[in-house]
Coordinates of C-alpha atoms and ligand atoms in Angstrom, one line a residue:
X1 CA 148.3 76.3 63.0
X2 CA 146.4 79.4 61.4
X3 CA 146.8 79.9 58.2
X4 CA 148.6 82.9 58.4
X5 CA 151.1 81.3 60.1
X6 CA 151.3 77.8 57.8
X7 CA 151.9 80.8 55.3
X8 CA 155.4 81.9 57.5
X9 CA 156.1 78.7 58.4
X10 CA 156.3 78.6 54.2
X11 CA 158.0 81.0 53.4
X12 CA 161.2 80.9 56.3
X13 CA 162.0 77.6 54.6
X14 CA 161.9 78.5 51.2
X15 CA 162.0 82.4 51.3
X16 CA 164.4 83.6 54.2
X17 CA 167.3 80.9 53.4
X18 CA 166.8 81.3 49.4
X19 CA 167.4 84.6 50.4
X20 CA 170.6 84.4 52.0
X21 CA 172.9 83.7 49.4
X22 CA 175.9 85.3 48.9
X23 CA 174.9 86.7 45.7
X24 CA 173.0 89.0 47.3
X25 CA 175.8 91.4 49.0
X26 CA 173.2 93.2 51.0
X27 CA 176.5 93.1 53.1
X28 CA 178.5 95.6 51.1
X29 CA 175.9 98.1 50.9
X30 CA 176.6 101.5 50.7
X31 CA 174.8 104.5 50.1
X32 CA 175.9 108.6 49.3
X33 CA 176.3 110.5 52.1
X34 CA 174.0 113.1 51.5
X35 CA 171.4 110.3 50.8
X36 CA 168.2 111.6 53.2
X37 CA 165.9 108.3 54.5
X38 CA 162.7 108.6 56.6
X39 CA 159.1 107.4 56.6
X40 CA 155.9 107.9 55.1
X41 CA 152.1 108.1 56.3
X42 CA 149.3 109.6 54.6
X43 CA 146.3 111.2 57.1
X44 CA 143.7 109.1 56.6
X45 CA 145.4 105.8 57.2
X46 CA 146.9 107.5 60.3
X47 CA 145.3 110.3 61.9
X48 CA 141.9 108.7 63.3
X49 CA 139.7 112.2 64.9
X50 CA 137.8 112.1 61.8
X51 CA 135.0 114.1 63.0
X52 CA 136.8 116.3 65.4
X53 CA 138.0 119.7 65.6
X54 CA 135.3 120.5 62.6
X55 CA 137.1 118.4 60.2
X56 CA 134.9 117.4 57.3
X57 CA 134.2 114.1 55.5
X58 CA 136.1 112.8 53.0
X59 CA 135.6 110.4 50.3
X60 CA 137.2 107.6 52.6
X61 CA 135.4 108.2 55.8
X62 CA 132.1 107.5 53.2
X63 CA 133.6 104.6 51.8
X64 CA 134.8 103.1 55.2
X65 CA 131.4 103.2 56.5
X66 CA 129.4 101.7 53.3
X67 CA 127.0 98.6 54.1
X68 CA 128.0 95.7 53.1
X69 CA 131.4 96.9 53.7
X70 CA 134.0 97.4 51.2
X71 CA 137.0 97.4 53.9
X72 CA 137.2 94.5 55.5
X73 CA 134.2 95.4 58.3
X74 CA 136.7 98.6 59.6
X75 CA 137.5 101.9 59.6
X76 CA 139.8 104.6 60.2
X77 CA 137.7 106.9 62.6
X78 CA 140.3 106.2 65.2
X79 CA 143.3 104.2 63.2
X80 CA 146.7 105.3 65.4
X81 CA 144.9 108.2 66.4
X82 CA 148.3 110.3 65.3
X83 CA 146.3 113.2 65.2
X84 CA 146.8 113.0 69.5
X85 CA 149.6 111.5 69.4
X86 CA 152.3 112.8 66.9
X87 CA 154.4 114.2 69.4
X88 CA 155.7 110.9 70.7
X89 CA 155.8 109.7 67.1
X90 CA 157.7 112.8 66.0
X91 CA 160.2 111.6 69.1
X92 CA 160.1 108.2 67.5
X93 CA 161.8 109.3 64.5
X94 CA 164.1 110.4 65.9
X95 CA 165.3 108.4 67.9
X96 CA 165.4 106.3 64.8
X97 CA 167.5 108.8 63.5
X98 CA 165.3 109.9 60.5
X99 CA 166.1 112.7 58.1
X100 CA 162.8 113.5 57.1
X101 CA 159.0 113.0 57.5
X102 CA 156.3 112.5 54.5
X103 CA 153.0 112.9 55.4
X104 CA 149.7 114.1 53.6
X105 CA 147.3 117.1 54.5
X106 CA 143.7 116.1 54.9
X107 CA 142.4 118.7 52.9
X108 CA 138.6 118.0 54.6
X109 CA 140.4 119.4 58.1
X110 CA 141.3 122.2 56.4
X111 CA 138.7 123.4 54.2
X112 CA 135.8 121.3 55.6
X113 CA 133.5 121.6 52.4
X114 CA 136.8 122.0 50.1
X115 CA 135.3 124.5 47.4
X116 CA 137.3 127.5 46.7
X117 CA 134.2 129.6 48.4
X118 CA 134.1 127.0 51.5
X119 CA 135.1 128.6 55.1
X120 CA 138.3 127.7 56.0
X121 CA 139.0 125.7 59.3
X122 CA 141.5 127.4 61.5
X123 CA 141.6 124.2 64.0
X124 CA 143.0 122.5 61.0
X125 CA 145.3 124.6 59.9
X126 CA 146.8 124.6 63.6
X127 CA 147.0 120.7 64.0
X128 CA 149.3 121.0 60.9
X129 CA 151.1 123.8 62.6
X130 CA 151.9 122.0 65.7
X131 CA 153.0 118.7 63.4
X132 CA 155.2 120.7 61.2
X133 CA 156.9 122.7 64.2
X134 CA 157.1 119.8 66.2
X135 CA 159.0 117.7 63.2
X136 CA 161.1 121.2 62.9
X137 CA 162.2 121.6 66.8
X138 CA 163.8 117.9 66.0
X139 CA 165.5 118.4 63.0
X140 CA 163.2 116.6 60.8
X141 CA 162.3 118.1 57.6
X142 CA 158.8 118.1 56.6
X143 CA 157.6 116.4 53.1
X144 CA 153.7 117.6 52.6
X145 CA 151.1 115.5 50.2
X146 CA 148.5 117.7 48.9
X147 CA 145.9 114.9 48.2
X148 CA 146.6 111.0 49.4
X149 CA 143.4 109.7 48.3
X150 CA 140.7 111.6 50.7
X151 CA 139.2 114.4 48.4
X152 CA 136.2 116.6 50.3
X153 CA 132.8 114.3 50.4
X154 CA 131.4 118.0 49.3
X155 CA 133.1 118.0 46.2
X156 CA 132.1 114.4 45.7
X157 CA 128.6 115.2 46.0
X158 CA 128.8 118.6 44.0
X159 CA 130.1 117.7 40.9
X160 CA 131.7 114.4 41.0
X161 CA 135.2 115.5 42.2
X162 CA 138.1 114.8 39.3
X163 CA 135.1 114.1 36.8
X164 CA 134.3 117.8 36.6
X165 CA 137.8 119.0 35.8
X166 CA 137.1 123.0 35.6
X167 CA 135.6 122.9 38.8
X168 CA 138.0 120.0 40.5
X169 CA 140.9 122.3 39.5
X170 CA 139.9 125.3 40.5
X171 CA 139.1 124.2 44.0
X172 CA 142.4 121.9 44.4
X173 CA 144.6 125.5 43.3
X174 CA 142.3 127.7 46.0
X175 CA 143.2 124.1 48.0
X176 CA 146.8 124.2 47.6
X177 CA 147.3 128.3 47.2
X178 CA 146.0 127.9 50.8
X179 CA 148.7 125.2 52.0
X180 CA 151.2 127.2 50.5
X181 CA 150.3 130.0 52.1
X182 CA 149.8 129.1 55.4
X183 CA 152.9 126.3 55.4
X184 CA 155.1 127.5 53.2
X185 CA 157.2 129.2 55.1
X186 CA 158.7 126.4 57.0
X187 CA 157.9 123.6 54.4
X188 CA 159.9 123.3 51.4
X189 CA 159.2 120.0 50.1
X190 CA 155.9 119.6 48.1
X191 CA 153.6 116.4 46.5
X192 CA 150.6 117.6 44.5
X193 CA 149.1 114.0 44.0
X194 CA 150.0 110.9 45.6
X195 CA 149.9 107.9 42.8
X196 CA 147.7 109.3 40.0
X197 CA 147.3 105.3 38.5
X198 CA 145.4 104.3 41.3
X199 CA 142.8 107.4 41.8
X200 CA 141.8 106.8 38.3
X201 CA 142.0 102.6 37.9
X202 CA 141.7 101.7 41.2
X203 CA 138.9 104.4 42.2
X204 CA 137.2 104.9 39.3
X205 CA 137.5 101.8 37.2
X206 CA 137.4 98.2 39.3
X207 CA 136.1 100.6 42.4
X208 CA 138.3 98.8 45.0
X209 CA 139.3 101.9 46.4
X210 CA 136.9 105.0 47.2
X211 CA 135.1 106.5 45.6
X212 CA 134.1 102.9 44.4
X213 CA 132.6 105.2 41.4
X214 CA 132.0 102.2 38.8
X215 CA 129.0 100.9 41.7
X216 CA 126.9 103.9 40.6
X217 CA 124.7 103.4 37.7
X218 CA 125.9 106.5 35.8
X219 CA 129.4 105.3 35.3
X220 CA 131.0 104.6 32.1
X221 CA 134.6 102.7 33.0
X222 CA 135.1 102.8 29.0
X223 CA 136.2 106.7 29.6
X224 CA 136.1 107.7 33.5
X225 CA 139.5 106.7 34.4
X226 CA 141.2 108.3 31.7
X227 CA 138.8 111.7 32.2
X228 CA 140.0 111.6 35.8
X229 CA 144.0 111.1 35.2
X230 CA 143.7 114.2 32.7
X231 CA 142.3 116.2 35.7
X232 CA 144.8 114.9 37.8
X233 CA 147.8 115.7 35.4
X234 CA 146.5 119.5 34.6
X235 CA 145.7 119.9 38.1
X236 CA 149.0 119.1 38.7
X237 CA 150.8 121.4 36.3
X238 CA 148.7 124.5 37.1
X239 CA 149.4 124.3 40.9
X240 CA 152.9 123.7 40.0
X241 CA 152.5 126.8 38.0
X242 CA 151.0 129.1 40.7
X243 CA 154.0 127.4 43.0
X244 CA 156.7 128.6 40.8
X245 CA 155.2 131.8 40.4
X246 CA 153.6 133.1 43.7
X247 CA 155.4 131.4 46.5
X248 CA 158.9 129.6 45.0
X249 CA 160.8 133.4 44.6
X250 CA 160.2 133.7 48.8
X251 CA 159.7 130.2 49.7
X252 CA 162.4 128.4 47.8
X253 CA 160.6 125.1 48.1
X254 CA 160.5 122.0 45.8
X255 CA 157.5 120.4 43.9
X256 CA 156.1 117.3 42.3
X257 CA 154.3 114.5 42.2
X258 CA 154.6 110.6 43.3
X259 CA 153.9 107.7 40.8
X260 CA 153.7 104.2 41.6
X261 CA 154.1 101.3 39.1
X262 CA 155.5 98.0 39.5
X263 CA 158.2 97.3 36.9
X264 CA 157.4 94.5 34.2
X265 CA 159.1 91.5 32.9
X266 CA 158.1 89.8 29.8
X267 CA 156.7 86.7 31.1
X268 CA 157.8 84.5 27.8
X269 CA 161.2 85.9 26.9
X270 CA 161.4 84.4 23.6
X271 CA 158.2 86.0 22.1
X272 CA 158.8 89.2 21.1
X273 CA 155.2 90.3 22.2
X274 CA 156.0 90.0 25.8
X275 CA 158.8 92.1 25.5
X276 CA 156.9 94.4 23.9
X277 CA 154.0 93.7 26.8
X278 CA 156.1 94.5 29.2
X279 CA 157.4 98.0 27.8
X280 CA 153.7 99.2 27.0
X281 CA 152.4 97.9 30.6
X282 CA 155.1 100.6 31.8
X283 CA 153.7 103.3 29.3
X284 CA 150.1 102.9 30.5
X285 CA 151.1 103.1 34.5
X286 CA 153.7 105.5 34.6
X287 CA 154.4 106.7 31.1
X288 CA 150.6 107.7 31.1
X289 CA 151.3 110.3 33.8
X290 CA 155.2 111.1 33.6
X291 CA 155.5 111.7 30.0
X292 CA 152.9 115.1 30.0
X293 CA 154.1 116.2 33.7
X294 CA 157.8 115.6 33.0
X295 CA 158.5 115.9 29.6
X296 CA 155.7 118.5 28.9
X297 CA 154.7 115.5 25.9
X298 CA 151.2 114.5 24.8
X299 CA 150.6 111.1 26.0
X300 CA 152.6 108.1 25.0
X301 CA 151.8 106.9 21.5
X302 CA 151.2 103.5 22.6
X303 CA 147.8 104.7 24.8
X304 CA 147.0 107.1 22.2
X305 CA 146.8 104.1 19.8
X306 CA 145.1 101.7 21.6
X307 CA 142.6 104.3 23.6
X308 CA 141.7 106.2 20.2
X309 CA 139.0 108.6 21.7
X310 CA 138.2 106.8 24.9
X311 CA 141.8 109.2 25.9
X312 CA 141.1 112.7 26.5
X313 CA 143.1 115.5 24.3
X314 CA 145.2 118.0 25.5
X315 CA 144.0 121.4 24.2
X316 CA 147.2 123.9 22.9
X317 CA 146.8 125.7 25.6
X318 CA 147.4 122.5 28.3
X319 CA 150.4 121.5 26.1
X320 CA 151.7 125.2 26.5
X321 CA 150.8 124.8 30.3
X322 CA 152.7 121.2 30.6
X323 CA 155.8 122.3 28.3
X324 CA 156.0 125.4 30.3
X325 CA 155.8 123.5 34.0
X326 CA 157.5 120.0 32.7
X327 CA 161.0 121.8 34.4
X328 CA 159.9 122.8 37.6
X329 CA 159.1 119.7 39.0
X330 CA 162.2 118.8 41.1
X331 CA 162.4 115.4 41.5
X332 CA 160.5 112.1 40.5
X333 CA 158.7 111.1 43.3
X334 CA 158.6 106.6 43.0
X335 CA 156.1 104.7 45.2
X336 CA 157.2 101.5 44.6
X337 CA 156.8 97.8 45.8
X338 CA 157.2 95.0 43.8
X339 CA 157.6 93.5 39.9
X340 CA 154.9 91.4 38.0
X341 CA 155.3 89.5 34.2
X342 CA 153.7 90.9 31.6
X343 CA 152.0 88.6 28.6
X344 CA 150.2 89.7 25.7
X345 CA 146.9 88.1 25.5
X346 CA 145.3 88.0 21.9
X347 CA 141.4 87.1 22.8
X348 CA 138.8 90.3 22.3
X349 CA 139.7 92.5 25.1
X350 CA 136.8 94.0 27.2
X351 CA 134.7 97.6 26.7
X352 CA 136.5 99.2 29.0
X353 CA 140.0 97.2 29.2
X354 CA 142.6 99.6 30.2
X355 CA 145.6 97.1 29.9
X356 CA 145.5 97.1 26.4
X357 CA 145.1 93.1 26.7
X358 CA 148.0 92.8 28.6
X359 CA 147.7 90.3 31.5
X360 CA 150.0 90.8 34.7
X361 CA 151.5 87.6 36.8
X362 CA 153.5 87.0 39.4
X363 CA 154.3 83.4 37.4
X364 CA 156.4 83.2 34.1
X365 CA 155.8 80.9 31.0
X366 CA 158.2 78.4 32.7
X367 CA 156.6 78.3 36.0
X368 CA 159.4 80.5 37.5
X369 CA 157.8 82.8 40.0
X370 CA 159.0 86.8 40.3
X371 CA 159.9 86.2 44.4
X372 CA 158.8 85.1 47.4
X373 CA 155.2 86.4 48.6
X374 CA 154.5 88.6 51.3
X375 CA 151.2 88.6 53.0
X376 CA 150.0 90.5 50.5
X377 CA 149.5 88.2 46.9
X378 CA 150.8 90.9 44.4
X379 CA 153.7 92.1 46.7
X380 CA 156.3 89.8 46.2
X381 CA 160.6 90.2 47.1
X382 CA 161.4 91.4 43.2
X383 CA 164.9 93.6 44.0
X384 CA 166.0 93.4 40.7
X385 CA 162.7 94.7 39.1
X386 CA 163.4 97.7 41.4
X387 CA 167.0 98.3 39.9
X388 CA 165.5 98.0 36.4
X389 CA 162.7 100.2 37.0
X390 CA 165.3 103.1 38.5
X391 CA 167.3 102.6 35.7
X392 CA 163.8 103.2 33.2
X393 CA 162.8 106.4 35.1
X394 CA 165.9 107.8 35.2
X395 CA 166.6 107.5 31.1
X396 CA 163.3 108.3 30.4
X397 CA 162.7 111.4 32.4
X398 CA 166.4 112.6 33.8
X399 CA 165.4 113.4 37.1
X400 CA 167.0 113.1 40.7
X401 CA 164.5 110.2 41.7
X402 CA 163.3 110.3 45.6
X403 CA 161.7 106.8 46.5
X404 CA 158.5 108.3 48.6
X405 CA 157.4 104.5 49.3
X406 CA 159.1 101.4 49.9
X407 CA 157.9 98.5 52.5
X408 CA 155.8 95.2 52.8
X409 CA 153.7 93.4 55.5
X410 CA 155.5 90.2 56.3
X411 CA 153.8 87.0 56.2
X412 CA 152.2 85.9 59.4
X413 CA 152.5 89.1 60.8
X414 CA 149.5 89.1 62.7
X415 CA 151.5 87.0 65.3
X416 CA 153.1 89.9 67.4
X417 CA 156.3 87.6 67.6
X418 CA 156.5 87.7 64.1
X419 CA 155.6 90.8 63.7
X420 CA 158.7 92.2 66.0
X421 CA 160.8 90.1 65.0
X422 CA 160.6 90.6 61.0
X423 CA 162.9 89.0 59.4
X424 CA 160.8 89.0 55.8
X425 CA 160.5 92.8 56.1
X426 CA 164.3 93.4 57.3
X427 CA 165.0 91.0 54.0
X428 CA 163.4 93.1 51.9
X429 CA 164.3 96.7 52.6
X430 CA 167.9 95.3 52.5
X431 CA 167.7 93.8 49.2
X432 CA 165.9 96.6 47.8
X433 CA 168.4 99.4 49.6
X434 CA 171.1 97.2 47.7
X435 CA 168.9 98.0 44.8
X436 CA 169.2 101.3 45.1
X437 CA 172.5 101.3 45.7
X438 CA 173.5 99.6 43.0
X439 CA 171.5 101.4 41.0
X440 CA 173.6 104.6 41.7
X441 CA 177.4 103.2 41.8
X442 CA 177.1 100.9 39.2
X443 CA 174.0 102.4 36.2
X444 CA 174.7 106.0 37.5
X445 CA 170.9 106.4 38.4
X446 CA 170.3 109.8 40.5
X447 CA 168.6 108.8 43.9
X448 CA 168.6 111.1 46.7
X449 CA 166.4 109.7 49.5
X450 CA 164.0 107.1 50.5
X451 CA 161.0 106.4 52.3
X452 CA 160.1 103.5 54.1
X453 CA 156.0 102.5 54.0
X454 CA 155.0 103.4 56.4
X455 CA 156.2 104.3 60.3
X456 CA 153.8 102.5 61.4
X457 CA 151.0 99.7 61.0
X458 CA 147.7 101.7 60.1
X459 CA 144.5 101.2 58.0
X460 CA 145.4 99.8 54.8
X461 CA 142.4 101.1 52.6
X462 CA 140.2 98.3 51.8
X463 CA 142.1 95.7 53.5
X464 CA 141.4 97.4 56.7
X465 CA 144.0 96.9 59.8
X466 CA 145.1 93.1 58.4
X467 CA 148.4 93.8 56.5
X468 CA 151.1 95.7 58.5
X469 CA 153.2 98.1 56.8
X470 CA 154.9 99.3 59.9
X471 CA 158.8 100.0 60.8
X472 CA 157.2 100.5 63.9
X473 CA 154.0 98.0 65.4
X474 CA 150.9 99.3 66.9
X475 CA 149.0 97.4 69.1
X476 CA 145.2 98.0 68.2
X477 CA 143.5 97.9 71.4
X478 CA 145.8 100.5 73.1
X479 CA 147.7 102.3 70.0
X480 CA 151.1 101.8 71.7
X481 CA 153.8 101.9 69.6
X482 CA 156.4 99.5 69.5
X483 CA 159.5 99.4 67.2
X484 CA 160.2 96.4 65.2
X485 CA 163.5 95.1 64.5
X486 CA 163.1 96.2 60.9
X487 CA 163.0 99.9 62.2
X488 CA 166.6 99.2 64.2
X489 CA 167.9 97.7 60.9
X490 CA 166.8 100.7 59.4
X491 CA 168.3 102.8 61.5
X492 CA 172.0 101.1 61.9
X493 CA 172.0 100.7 58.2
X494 CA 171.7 104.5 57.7
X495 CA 174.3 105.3 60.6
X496 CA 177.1 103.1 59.5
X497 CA 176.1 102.9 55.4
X498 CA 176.2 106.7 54.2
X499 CA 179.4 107.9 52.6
X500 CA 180.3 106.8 49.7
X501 CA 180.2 109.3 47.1
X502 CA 178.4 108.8 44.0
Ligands
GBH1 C1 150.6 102.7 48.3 O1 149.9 102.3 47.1 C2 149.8 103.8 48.9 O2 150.3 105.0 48.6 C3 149.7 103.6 50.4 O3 148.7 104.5 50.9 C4 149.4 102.2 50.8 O4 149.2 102.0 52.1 C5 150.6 101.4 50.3 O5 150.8 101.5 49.0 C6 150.5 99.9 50.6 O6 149.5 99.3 49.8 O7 146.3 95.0 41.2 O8 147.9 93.3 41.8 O9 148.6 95.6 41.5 C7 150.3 101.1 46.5 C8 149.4 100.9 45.3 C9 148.9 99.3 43.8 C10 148.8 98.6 46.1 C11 147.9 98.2 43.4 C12 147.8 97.5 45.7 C13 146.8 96.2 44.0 C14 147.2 94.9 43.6 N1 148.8 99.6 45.2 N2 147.9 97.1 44.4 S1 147.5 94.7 41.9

């Protein structure tokens, strides 16, 4: 037996029936009936023609092709080459009777170089055209990303992308006054940033996602990441600015921006420091960006604290900027997959620890794990985190919350039985649908729509084409699509489970 499959084998004993219980009344589920569901991709995990119709290199198609690789020996030049073949996706959705489609612009197939002087590329402009009509002529409503991940290899090489903040944000406005213009009229659903946290920690601190900065000599991971999240946040707020101003009045679109976070459990319950732990863990992933863009605040006092001047400063002007924008954004867009413990460690921390010594598990102090694993280690079936972590966002910013990402590669999935038949994954939506459901009836919490990750299997960043994400399986070698029972269970669930009223 592979070990991928010893791994299933695992976890439908001990997972799938554990699972089952009555307890869990996945059963009585119900759900608003104004509640919109569909899927999300982003373009360089999907799209593939990375070089063709004069598109330009991005940060990822650099990073995908580094020797010795960082991405499991593969790339996305090809992926599920949806740049050829949205059409038959687009009739996919909707024949599983999706609401809605969220997707991210590459903004290299646009504006090949990406500076705000730099040609742009009609032939990108029109793929996007033909996508957005296409989702349009069948009733799908479009939900654009800005940037998911793949900034302009140009701007990279110019001035180090979101180090160089005046530059960066005048080139993502010229960027995104460009998108606005050119879409706008027919999309009316916008994401400046997808997940902030990881752009800064995970590309410019541990370097496990491009543009892998901490490998260069230069770097300083005492004050990078936090220099790049204050690009990302006043990047932000001025394109939401030039939104509300110069295209909202004729457009009458929407605006704002996704965070992820896993929610946080203290992982010894009767030490006050864990409780703590876990509250602070939430400041410095989601608090870090949500309370400037959404409250208009300085950051949280707990970051301020601990980071002392390794945190940039907002100038008066950038709090006038974030208090003036804070209102505009129309929803909080929540990536999220899965709960962790938190424990407060008391050793020296590190230079450049950005945890304030906080140490995440997926095991408590009494050898109680969070849930069951998927294939991927950190990803584990947490539902109830979920709940919790609606309820948090919800009293701490007071905004209708739209879950932009929500999925998990079962275990053993490489086995195409397994893979079509996905039990773990139709588990785990359910229990985490219930979530949300709960989440409304019972605590009150403002959801309006949800997005399964991801339509399809496609290139999962540096762990290449091994974990699936897909509602929907692709086979490699011939990029035919095939639905997997999840995506049915999907699509019954949102037929028969949409009326109650909230
Ligand atoms: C999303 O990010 C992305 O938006 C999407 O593109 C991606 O395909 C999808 O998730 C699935 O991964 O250090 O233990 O927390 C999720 C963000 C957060 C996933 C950090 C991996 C690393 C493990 N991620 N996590 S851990």
């Amino acid at each position: 037996m592979s070990q991928e499959a010893d791994m299933w084998a695992q976890a439908d004993q001990t997972t799938i029936s554990s699972l089952t219980g009555s307890d869990i009344p996945v059963e009585n589920l119900k759900l608003p009936a104004n509640f919109v569901w569909g899927a999300a991709t982003a373009a360089y995990q999907v799209e593939g023609a990375a070089a063709q119709d004069s598109k330009g290199k991005s940060i990822w198609d650099t990073y995908s092709h580094l020797e010795p690789s960082r991405t499991n020996g593969e790339n996305a030049d090809v992926t599920c080459d949806h740049y050829h073949q949205f059409d038959e996706d687009v009739k996919l959705m909707k024949s599983l009777g999706m609401d809605t489609y969220r997707f991210s612009i590459a903004w290299s197939r646009v504006i090949p170089l990406g500076g705000r002087n730099d040609p742009v590329n009609e032939l990108g402009i029109c793929f996007y055209n033909r996508l957005i009509d296409c989702l349009l002529a069948h009733g799908i409503t479009p939900s654009v990303t800005l940037y998911h991940w793949d900034v302009p290899q140009a701007l990279y090489d110019r001035y180090k992308a979101f180090l160089n903040t005046t530059e960066f944000r005048a080139d993502y406005e010229r960027y995104a006054r460009l998108c606005f213009t050119r879409f706008g009229d027919r999309v009316q659903s916008w994401v400046t940033f997808n997940e902030p946290y990881i752009i800064s920690i995970f590309g410019h601190l541990n370097g496990s996602l491009a543009p892998g900065h901490c490998l260069e000599a230069s770097t300083d991971t005492k004050t990078e990441p936090w220099r790049v999240g204050h690009t990302l946040i006043l990047s932000h707020a001025s394109v939401v600015q030039i939104y509300a101003k110069e295209f909202q009045p004729s457009q009458n679109g929407k605006i704002s921006i996704v965070l992820n976070g896993h929610f946080y459990e203290a992982h010894d319950e009767s030490k006050q420091a864990d409780i703590d732990a876990a509250q602070v863990r939430l400041e410095f992933y989601i608090g870090w960006f949500g309370d400037p863009i959404f409250l208009g605040k300085d950051y949280p006092a707990s970051m301020k604290e601990y980071l002392g001047a390794r945190l940039p400063s907002f100038t008066l002007e950038d709090l006038e900027l974030l208090k003036a924008t804070c209102s505009i954004n129309a929803f909080y867009g929540m990536n999220h997959y899965s709960t962790k413990f938190a424990r407060q460690l008391t050793t020296p921390p590190a230079e450049d620890d950005w945890t304030r010594k906080i140490e995440e598990s997926a095991v408590n102090s009494k050898g109680e794990e969070i849930g069951p694993a998927s294939s991927m280690p950190w990803l584990r079936i947490a539902p109830g985190g979920f709940r919790k972590l609606l309820n948090w966002v919800w009293k701490r910013y007071h905004l209708p919350i739209l879950v932009t990402e929500n999925g998990c590669p079962c275990p053993g999935e490489a086995d195409v039985k397994i893979a079509m038949d996905d039990q773990f994954r139709q588990r785990y939506l359910g229990l985490y649908l219930d979530s949300i459901s709960q989440a409304i009836y019972e605590d009150g919490v403002n959801v309006e729509g949800y997005y399964v990750w991801s339509l399809m299997d496609n290139f999962e960043w540096s762990s290449g084409y091994g974990p699936r994400y897909g509602i929907v399986h692709v086979d490699f070698n011939t990029l035919k699509r095939t639905p997997k029972k999840s995506a049915y269970y999907l699509q019954e669930t949102f037929k028969t489970r949409r009326k109650g009223q909230p």
